[in-house]
XYZ file of C-alpha atoms in Angstrom:
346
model
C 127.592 32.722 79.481
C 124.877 30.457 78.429
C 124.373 29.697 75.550
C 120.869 30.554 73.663
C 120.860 28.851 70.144
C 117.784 31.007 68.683
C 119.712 33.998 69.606
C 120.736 34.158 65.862
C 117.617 33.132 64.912
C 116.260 36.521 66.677
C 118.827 38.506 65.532
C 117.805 37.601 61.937
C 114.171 37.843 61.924
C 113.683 40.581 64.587
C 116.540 42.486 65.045
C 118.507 43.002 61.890
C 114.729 44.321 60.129
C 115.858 47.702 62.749
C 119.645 48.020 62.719
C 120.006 50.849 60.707
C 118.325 53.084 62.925
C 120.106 52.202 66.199
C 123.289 53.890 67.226
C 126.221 52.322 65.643
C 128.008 51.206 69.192
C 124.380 49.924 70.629
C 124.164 47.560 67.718
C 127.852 46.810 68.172
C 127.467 45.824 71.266
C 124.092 44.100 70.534
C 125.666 42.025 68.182
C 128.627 40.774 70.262
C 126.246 39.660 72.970
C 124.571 38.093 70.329
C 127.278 36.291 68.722
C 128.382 35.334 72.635
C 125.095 33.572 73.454
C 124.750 31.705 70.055
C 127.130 29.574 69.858
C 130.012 28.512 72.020
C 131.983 28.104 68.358
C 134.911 30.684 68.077
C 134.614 30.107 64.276
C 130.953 30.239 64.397
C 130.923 33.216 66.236
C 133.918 34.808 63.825
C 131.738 33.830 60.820
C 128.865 35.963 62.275
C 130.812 39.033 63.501
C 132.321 39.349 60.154
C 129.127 38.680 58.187
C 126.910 40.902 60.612
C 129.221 43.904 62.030
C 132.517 44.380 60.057
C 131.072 43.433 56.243
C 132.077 46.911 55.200
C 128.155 47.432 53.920
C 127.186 47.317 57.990
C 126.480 50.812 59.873
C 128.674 49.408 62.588
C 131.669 49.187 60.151
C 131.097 52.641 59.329
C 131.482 53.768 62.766
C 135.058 54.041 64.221
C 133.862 53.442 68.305
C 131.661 50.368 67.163
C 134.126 48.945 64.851
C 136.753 49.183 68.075
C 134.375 47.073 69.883
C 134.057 44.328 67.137
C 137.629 44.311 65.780
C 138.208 44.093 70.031
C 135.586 40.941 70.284
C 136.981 39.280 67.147
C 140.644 39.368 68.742
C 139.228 37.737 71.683
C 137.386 35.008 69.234
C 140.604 34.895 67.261
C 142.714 34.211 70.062
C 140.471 31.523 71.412
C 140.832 29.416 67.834
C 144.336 29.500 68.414
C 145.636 32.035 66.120
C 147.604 34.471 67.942
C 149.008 36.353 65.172
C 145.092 37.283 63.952
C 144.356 38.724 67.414
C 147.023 41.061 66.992
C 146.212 42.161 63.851
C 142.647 42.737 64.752
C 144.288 44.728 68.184
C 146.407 47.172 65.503
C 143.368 47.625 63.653
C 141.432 48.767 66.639
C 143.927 50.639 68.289
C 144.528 52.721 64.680
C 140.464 52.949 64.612
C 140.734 54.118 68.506
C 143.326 56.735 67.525
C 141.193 57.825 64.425
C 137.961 58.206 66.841
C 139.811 60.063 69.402
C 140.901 62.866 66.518
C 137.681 62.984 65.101
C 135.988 63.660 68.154
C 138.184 66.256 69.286
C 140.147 67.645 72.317
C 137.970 67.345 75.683
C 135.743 65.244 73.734
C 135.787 61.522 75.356
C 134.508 58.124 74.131
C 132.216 56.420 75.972
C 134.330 54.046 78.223
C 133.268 50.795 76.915
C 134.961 51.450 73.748
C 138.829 51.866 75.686
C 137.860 49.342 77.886
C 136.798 46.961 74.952
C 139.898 47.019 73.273
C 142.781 46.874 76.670
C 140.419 43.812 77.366
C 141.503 42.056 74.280
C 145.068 43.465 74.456
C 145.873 42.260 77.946
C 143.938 39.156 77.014
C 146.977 38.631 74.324
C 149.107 39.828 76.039
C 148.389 37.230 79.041
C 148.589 34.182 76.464
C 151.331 35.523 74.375
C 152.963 37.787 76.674
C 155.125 39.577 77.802
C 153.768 39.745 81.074
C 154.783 43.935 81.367
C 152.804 44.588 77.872
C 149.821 42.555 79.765
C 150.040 44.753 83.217
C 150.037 47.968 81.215
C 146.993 46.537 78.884
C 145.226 45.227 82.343
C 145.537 48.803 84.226
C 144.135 50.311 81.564
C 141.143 48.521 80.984
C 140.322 48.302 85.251
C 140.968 52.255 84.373
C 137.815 52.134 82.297
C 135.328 50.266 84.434
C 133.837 50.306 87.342
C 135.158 47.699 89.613
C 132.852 47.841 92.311
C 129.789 46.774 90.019
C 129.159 43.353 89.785
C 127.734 43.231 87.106
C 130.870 44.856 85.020
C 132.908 42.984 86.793
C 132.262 40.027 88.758
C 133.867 38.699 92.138
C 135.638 36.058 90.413
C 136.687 37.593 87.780
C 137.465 40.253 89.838
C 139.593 38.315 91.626
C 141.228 36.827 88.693
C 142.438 40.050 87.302
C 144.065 41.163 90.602
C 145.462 37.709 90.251
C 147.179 37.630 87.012
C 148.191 41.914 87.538
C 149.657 41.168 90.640
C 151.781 38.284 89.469
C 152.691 40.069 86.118
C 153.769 43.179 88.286
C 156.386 40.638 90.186
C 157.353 39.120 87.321
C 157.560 41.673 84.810
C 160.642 43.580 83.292
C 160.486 47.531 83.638
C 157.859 47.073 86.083
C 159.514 48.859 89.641
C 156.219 51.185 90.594
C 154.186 49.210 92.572
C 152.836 52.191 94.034
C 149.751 52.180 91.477
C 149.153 48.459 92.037
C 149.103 48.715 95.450
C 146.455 51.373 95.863
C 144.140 49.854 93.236
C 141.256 48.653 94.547
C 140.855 45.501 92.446
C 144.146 44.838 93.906
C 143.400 45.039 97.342
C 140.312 42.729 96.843
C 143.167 39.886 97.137
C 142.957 40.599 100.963
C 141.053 37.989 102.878
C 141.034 35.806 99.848
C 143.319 32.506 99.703
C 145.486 35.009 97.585
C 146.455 37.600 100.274
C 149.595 36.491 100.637
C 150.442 38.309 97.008
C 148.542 41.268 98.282
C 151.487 41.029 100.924
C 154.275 40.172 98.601
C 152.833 43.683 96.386
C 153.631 45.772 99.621
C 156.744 44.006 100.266
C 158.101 45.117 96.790
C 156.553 48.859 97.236
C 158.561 49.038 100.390
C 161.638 47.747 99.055
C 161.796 45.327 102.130
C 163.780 41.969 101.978
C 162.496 41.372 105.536
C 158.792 40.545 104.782
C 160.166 38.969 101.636
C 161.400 36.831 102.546
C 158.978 36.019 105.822
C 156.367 35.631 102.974
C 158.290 33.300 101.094
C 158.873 31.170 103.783
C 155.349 31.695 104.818
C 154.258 30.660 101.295
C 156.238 28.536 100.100
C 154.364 25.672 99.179
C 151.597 27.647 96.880
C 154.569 29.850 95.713
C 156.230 27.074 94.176
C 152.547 25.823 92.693
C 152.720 29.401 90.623
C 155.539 27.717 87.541
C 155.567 31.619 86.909
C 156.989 32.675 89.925
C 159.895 29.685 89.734
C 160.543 29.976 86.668
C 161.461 33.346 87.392
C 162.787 33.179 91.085
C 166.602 34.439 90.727
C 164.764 37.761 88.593
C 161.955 38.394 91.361
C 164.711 38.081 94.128
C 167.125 40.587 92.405
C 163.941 42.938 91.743
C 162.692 43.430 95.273
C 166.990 43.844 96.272
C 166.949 46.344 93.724
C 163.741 48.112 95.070
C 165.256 47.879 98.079
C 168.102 49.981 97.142
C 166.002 52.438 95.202
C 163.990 53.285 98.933
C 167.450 53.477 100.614
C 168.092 56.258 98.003
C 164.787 57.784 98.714
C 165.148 58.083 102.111
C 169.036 59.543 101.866
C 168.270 63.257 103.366
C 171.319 64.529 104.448
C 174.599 64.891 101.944
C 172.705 62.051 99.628
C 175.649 59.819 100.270
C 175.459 55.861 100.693
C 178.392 54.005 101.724
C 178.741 50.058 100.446
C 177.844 48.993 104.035
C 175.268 50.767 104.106
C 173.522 49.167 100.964
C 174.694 45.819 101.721
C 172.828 45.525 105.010
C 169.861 46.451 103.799
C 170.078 44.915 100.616
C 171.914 41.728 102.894
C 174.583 41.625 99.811
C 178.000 41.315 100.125
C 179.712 43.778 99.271
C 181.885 42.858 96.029
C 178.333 42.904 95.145
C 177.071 46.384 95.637
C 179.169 48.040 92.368
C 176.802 45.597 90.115
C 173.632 46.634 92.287
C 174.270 50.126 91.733
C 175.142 49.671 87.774
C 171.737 47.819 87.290
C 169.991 50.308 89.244
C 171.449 53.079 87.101
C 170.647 51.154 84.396
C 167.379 51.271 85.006
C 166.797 54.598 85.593
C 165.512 54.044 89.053
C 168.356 56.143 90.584
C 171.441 58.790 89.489
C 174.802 59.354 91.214
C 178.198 58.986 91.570
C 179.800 55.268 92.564
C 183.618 56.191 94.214
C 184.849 52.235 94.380
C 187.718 53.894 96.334
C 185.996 55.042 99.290
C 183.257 52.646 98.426
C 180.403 55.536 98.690
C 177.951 56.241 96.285
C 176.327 59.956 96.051
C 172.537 59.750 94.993
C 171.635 62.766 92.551
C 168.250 61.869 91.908
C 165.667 58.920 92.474
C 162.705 58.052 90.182
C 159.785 59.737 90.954
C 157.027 56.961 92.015
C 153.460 56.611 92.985
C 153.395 57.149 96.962
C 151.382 55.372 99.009
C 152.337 53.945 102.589
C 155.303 56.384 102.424
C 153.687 59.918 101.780
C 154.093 60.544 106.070
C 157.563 59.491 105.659
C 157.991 62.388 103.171
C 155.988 64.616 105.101
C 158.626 64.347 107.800
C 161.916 64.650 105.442
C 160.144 67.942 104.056
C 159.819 68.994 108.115
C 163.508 68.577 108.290
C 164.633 69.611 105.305
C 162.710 73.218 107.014
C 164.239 72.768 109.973
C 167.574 72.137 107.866
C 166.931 75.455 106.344
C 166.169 77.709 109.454
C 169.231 76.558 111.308
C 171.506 77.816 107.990
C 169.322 80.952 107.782
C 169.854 81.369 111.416
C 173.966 80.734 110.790
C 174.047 83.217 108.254
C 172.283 85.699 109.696
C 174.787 85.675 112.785
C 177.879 85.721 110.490
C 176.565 88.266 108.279
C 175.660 90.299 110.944
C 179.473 89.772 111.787
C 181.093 90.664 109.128
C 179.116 94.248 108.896
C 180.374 95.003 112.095
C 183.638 94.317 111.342
């Protein structure tokens, strides 16, 4: 933003002689713009915000939704005059003001958006400095929850494109992250198509789809601005064992029959080894993504259940297992219809 050094001065003489009879979050929000276009100081601007909005005498520290929005902005300032452990107090703060709003105004009652989206700015903000990186993907779907990302002036191209960025990357390299489902159908997301960044956009479907194939195409592909992202190196073994694991986790999905793997089986599409496939199968379990029974004997495994996900690309492939689980079930109807009707007889 520019920066307009009378802005204060206005403030001061004009607007501050009217305050009290705006609503609380207005004036919030009037005096964050404010503080933005006075000074490019973090302190500066932390000194006004304090003085101005949260001095408990202030109308706007009286209201719960306006005080989100300035405890939100002075994380942000905070965090930008390198104290990290401020920001996250302020966050608490406005996520225990949030909380308070929410009960006061009631079920089926919402806040206006900004107020939400406010406060998951600052958090994945935070989050992206301090991490982890799965606290900042959570905090970063929110807030693109809570706007609308096809209005420039909310959110612009390149900052649009910055936040598909950084989600995308924090999805790959993320722990407890294995739904890429959402991420993949969010249009922020998918604005990383045609851009010099498509080639995460790809890497995003890759993991949905659980497939080592275009993995590892992209990678090779990619390898030179791959290896530019110190993120993505410094977690390459992690990322590789993710997508494998992914992998695994669609080979369960698409088990119709008697839900029974063998170790082959995984290891060619997982392209393991398989001494390797008992550990696979522990840290899949581990993870919740699937439940069964490993027999190292006959070196099967018998899926019980796979983690429900966000479907995307594969909601035709389920369309067909449903047809022929039906078909599954007329043919036994059919069989048991004929021996019943034998038995009678007899």
């Amino acid at each position: 933003l520019p920066v307009l050094p009378n802005a204060l001065e206005l403030h001061t003489s004009f607007t501050s002689d009217f305050q009290d009879k705006l609503n609380p979050i207005t004036l919030a929000q009037t005096l964050i713009a404010t503080a933005r276009l006075s000074t490019p100081s973090a302190p500066a601007a932390l000194a006004f915000l304090n003085a101005a909005g949260l001095d408990p005498a202030r109308p706007t520290a009286k209201s719960l939704p306006a005080k989100v929005l300035l405890l939100a902005e002075r994380s942000r300032l905070e965090l930008r005059n390198d104290d990290p452990a401020a920001a996250k107090a302020s966050i608490e703060a406005a996520e225990a003001d949030l909380a308070a709003a929410e009960a006061a105004a009631g079920a089926g009652v919402s806040l206006r958006a900004a107020v939400p989206a406010a406060l998951h700015m600052a958090a994945a903000e935070y989050y992206k400095v301090v991490g982890p990186a799965k606290e900042f993907y959570r905090e970063a779907l929110a807030f693109l929850g809570f706007v609308d990302v096809g209005d420039e002036a909310t959110l612009g191209g390149e900052e649009r494109l910055q936040w598909a960025f950084d989600l995308s990357v924090a999805a790959v390299v993320g722990e407890d992250i294995y739904n890429f489902g959402e991420l993949r159908a969010n249009p922020v997301c998918k604005g990383l198509e045609g851009t010099e960044h498509a080639w995460l956009f790809k890497l995003i479907m890759a993991f949905d789809d659980g497939d080592l194939e275009a993995f590892d195409a992209i990678c090779a592909e990619n390898a030179v601005v791959m290896n530019s992202q110190p993120v993505l190196t410094a977690h390459a073994d992690f990322i590789r064992q993710k997508v494998t694991i992914l992998a695994l986790a669609d080979l369960a999905f698409k088990t119709v029959k008697d839900r029974t793997l063998t170790y082959q089986e995984i290891a060619a599409r997982c392209r393991l080894p398989t001494q390797e496939i008992e550990y696979l199968l522990m840290r899949a379990m581990s993870l919740g993504l699937i439940e069964g029974m490993i027999d190292n004997v006959e070196e099967t495994v018998t899926i019980k259940r796979v983690k429900p996900r966000v479907i995307g690309s594969g909601l035709q492939e389920m369309a067909d297992r449903l047809t022929n689980w039906c078909s599954s079930v007329e043919d036994t109807l059919a069989f048991l219809e004929v021996e019943t009707s034998t038995l009678v007889t007899n």
